[in-house]
Short mmCIF file of C-alpha atoms and ligand atoms in Angstrom, two decimals:
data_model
loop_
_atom_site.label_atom_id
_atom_site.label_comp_id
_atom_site.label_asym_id
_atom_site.label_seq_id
_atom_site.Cartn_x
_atom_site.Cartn_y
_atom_site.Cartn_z
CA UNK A 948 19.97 6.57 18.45
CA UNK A 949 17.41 9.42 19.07
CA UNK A 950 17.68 12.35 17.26
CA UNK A 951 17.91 15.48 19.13
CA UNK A 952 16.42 17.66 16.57
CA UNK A 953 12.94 18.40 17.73
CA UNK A 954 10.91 17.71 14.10
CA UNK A 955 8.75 14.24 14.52
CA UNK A 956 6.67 12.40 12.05
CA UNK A 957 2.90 10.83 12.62
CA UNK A 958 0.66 9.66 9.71
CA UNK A 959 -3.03 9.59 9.97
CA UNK A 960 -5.93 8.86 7.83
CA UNK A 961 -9.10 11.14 7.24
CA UNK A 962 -11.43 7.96 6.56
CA UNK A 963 -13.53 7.56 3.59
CA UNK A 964 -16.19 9.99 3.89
CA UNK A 965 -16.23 13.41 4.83
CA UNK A 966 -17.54 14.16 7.88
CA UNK A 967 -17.42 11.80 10.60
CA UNK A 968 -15.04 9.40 9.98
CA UNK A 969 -12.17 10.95 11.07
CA UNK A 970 -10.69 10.17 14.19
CA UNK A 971 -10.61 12.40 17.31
CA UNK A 972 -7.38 11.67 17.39
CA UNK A 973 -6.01 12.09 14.09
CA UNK A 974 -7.83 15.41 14.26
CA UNK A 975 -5.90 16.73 17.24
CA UNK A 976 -2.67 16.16 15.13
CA UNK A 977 -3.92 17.90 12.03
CA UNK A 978 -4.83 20.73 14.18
CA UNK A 979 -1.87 21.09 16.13
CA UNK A 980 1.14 20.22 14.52
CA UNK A 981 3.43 22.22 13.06
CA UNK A 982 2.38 21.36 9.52
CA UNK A 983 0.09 19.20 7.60
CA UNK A 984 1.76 17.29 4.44
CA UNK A 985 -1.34 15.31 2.55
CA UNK A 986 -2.31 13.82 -0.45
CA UNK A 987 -5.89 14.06 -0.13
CA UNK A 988 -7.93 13.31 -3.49
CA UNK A 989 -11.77 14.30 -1.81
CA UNK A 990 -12.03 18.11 -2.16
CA UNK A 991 -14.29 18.86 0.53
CA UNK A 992 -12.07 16.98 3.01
CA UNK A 993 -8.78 18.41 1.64
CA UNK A 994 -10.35 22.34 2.31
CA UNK A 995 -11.34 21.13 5.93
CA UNK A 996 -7.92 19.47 6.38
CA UNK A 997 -6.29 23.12 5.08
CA UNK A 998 -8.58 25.60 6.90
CA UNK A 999 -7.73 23.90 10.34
CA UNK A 1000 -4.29 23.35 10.20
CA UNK A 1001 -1.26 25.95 11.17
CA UNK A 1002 0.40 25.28 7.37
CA UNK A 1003 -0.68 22.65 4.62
CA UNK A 1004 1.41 21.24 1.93
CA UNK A 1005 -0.55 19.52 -0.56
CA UNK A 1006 0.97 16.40 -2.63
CA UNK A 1007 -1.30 16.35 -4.89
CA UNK A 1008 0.40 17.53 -8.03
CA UNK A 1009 2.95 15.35 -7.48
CA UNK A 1010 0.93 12.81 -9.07
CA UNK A 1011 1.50 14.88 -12.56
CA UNK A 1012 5.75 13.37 -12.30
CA UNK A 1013 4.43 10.28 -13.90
CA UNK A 1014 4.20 11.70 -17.50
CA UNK A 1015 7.67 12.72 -17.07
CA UNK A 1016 10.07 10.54 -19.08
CA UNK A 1017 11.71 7.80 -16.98
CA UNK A 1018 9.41 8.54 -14.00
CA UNK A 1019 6.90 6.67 -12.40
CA UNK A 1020 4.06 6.07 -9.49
CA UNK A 1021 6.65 4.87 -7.18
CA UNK A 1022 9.18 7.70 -7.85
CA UNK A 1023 5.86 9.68 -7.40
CA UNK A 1024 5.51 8.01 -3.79
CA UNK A 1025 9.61 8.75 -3.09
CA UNK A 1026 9.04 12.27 -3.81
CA UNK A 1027 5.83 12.31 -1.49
CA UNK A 1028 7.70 10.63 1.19
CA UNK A 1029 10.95 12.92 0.89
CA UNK A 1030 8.75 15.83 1.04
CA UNK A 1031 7.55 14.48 4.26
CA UNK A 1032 10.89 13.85 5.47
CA UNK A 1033 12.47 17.00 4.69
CA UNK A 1034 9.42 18.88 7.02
CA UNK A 1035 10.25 16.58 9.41
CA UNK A 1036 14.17 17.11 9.14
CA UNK A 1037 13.80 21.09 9.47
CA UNK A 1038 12.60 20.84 12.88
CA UNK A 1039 9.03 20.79 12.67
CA UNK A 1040 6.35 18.15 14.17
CA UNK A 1041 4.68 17.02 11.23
CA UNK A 1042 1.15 15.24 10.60
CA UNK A 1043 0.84 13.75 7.06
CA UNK A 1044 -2.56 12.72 6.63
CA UNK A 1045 -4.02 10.09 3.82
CA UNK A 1046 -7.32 9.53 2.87
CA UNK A 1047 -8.84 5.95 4.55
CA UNK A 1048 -6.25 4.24 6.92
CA UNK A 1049 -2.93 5.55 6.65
CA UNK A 1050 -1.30 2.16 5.82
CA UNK A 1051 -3.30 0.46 3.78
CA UNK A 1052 -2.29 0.52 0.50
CA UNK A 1053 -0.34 3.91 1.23
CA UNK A 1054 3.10 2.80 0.80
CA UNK A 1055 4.22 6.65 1.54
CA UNK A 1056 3.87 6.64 5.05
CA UNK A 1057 5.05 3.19 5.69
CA UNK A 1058 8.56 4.53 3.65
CA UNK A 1059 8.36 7.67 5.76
CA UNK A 1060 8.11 6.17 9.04
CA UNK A 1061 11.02 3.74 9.08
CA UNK A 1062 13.39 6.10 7.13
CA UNK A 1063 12.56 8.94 10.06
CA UNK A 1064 13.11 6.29 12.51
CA UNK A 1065 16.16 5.03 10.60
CA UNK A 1066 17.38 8.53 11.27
CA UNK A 1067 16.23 8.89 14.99
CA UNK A 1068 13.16 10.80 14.60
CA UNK A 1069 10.30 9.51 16.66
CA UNK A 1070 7.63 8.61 14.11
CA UNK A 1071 4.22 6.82 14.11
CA UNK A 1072 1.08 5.86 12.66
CA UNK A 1073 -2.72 6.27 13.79
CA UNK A 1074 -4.84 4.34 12.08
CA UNK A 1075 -8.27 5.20 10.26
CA UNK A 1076 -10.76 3.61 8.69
CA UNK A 1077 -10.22 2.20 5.28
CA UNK A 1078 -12.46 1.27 2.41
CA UNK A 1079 -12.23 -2.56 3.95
CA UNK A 1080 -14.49 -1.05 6.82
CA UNK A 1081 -16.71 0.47 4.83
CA UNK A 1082 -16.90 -2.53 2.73
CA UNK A 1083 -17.45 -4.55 5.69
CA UNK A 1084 -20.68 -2.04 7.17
CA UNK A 1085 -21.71 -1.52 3.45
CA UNK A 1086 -21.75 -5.19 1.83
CA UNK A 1087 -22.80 -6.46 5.72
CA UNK A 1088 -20.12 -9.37 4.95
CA UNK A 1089 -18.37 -10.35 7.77
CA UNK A 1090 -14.77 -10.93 7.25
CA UNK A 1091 -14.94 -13.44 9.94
CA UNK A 1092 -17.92 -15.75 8.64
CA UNK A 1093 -15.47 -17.88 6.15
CA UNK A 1094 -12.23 -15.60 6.41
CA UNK A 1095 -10.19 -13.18 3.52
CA UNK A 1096 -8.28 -12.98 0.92
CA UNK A 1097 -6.84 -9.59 0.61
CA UNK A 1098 -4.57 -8.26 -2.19
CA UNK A 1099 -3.93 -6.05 -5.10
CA UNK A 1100 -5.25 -6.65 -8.47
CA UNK A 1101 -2.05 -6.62 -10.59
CA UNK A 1102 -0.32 -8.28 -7.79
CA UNK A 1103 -2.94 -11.30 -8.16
CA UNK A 1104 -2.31 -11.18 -11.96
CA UNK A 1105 1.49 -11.22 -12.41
CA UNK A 1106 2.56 -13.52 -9.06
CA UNK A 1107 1.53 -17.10 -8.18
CA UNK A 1108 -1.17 -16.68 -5.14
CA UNK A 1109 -3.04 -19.76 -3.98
CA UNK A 1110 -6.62 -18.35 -4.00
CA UNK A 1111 -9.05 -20.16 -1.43
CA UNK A 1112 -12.77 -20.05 -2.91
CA UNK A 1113 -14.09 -20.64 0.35
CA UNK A 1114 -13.04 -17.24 1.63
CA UNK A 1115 -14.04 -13.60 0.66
CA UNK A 1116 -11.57 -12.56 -1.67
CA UNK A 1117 -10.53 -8.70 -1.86
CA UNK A 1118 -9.17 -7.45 -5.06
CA UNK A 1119 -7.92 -3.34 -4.77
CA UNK A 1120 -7.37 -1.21 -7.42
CA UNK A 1121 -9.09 -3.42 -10.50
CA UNK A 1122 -9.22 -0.02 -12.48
CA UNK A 1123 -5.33 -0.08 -12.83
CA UNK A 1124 -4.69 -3.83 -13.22
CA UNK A 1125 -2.12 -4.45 -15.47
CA UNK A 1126 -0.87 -1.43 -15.48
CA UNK A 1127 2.66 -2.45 -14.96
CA UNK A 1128 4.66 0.77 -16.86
CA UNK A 1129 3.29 2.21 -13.87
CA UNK A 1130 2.63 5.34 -15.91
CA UNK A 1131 -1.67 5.87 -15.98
CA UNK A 1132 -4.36 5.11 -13.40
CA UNK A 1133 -6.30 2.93 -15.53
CA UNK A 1134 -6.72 -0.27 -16.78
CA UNK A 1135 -8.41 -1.33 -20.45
CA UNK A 1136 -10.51 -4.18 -21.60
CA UNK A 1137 -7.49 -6.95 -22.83
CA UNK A 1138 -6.03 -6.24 -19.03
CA UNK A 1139 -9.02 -7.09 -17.42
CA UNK A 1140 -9.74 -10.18 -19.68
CA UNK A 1141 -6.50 -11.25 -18.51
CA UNK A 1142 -7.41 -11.14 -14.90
CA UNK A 1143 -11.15 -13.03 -15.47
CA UNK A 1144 -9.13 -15.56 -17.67
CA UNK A 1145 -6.45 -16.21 -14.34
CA UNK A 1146 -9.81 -15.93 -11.64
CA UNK A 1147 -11.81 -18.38 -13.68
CA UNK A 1148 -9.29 -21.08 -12.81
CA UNK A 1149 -10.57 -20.79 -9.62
CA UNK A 1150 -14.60 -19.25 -10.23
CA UNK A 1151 -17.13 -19.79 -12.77
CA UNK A 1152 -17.84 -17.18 -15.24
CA UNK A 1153 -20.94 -16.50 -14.09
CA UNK A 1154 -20.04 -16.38 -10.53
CA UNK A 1155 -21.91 -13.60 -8.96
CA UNK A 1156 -18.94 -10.13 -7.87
CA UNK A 1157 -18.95 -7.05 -6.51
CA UNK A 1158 -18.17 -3.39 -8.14
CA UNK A 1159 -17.69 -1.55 -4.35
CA UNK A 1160 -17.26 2.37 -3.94
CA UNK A 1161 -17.91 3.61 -0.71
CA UNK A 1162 -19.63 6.79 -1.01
CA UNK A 1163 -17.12 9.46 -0.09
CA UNK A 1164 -19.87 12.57 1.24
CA UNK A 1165 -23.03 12.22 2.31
CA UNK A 1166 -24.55 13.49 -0.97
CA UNK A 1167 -23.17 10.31 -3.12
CA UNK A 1168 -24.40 7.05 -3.12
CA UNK A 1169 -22.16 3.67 -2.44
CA UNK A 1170 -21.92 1.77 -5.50
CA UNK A 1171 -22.87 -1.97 -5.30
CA UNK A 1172 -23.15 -3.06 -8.48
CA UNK A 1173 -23.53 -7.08 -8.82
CA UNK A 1174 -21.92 -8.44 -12.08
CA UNK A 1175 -20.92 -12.07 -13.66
CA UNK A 1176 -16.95 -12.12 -13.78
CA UNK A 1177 -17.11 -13.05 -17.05
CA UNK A 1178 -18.51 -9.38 -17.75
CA UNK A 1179 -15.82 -7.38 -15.82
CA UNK A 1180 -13.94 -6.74 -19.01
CA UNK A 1181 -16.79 -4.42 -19.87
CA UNK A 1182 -17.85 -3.24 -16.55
CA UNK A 1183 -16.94 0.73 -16.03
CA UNK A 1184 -14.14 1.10 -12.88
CA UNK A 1185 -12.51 3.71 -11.54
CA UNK A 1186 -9.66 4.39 -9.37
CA UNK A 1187 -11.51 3.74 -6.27
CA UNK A 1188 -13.23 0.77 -7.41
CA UNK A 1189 -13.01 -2.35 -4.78
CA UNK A 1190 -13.77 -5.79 -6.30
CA UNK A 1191 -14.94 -8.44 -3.81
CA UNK A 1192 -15.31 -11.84 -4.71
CA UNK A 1193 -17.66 -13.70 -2.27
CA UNK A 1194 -16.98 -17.13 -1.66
CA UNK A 1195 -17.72 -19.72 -4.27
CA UNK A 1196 -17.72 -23.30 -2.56
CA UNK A 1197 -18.96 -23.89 0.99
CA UNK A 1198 -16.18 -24.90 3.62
CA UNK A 1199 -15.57 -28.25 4.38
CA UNK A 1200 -15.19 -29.80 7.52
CA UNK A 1201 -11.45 -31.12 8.29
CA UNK A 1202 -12.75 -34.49 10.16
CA UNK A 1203 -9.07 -35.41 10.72
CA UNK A 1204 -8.32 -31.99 12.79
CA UNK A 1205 -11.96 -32.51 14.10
CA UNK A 1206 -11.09 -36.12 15.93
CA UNK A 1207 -7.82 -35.24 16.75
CA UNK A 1208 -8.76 -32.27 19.16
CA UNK A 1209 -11.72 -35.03 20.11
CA UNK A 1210 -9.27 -37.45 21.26
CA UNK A 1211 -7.03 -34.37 23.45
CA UNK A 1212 -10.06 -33.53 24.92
CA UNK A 1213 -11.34 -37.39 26.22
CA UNK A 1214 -7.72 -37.78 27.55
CA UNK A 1215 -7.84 -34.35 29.41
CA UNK A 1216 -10.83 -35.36 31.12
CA UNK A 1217 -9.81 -38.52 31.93
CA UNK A 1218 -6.26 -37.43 33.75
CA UNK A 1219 -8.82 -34.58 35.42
CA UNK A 1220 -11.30 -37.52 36.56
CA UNK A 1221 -8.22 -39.27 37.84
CA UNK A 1222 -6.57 -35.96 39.97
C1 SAM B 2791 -4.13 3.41 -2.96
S1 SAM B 2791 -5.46 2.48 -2.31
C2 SAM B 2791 -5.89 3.46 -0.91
C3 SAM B 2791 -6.65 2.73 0.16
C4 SAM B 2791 -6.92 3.59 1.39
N1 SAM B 2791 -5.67 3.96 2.02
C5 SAM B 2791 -7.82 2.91 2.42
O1 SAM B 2791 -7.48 2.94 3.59
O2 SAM B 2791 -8.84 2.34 2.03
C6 SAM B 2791 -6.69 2.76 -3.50
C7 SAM B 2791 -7.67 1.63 -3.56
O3 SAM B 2791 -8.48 1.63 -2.39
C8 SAM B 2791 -9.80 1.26 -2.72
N2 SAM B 2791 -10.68 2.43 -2.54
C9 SAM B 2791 -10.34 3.72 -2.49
N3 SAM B 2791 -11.41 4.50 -2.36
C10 SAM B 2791 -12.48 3.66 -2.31
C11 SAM B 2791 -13.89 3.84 -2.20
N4 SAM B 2791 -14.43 5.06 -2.10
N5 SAM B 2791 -14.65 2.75 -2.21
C12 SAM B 2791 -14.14 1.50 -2.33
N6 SAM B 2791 -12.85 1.28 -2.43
C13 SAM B 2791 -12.01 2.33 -2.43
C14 SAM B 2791 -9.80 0.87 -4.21
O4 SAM B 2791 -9.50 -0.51 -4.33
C15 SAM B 2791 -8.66 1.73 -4.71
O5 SAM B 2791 -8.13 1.26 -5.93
#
């Protein structure tokens, strides 16, 4: 069912740095929709983002609802997304823009798209680029060399993953892991000796990680710092700290795959010898 009421719903991201990452694309929609909804931490980018658009509503405070009582970040993200919504609802084309990629770790505007198109509206997502690209330009690693593990830090901690130490592994937000109340951006010393304690089934101690922070302007500098995991505990992160684990044991060949695709390809080119 399409709804005939005009309002319609795209999310884009800004990218991570001001200036130049953001799309030509996700520009147009900033500038001409009817309004701009955003949660959009870099101040630079935010005054851009409200100086060329036709109305801005700015998210965020919102963040302030989780030292309310009963509330937390994902009644935060409801309230962002309703917000949204309700724009939308009223009539008007709206553009809510996110720093990085849209999607990536930005529940809001995956919750905003399907309940708009739950309720007819047509709604979509341009994508941006997220602090994975930048990690990927930044760290030169190549996602591709031995493949990825991507997930979130608590998520890792508090759920059974199988962790490959062949692969890059990915860890977001390390500077709220174990956060579970849900309540604070940040993470303490006895949380983050819990996560070292569950990686070192799989790493050394003194296997060699990352500390990643893409700069976010031209004036700051990416962080790269190189640490042991057994000294995260006491390593300084932030909110838009990236850990990246690089791969601990080199791949090994799978000799039974290996002859198997041997064997399809002698009798292909036998039965083509043959025709
Ligand atoms: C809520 S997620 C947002 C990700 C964002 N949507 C993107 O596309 O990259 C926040 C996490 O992204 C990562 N992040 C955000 N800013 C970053 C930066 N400047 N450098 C490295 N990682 C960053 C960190 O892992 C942080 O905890």
């Amino acid at each position: 069912m399409t709804n005939l009421n005009k309002g319609s719903l795209v999310c884009v991201g800004t990218g991570m740095r001001m200036g130049g990452q953001l799309t030509p694309i996700a520009r147009s929609y900033i500038e001409s929709f009817d309004v701009v909804v955003a949660a959009i931490p870099h101040i630079f980018t935010r005054k851009w983002v409200m100086d060329v658009s036709k109305e801005y509503i700015c998210l965020n405070s919102y963040y302030e609802d989780m030292k309310i009582d009963g509330k937390n970040r994902r009644d935060t993200y409801r309230r962002m997304a309703d917000t949204i919504l309700s724009e939308m609802r009223s009539g008007k084309r709206v553009c809510a823009a996110f720093y990085g990629h849209p999607g990536i770790f930005a529940c809001i505007s995956h919750m905003a798209i399907a309940d708009a198109r739950a309720e007819g509206y047509d709604a979509h997502m341009e994508p941006g680029i997220s602090a994975l690209d930048c990690l990927v330009a930044d760290l030169g690693i190549d996602p591709g060399s031995y493949g990825m593990q991507s997930m979130e830090s608590t998520q890792f901690m508090i759920y059974q993953r199988m962790i490959d130490p062949t692969t890059l592994l990915v860890l977001w937000q390390p500077g709220i892991a174990g956060e579970l109340a849900l309540k604070v951006l940040e993470t303490n010393e006895e949380y983050l000796q819990v996560l070292v304690n569950k990686l070192a089934l799989t790493y050394p101690l003194d296997h060699e990680v990352i500390l990643y922070e893409a700069a976010t302007d031209p004036l700051e500098k990416t962080r790269i710092d190189k640490i042991r995991l057994g000294d995260l505990p006491q390593a300084k992160l932030r909110q838009i700290t990236t850990l990246v684990i690089p791969p601990a044991k080199t791949l090994e060949r799978d000799q039974a795959i290996i002859d198997q695709i041997n064997a399809i390809t002698a009798s292909l080119t036998k039965l083509r010898a043959a025709a």
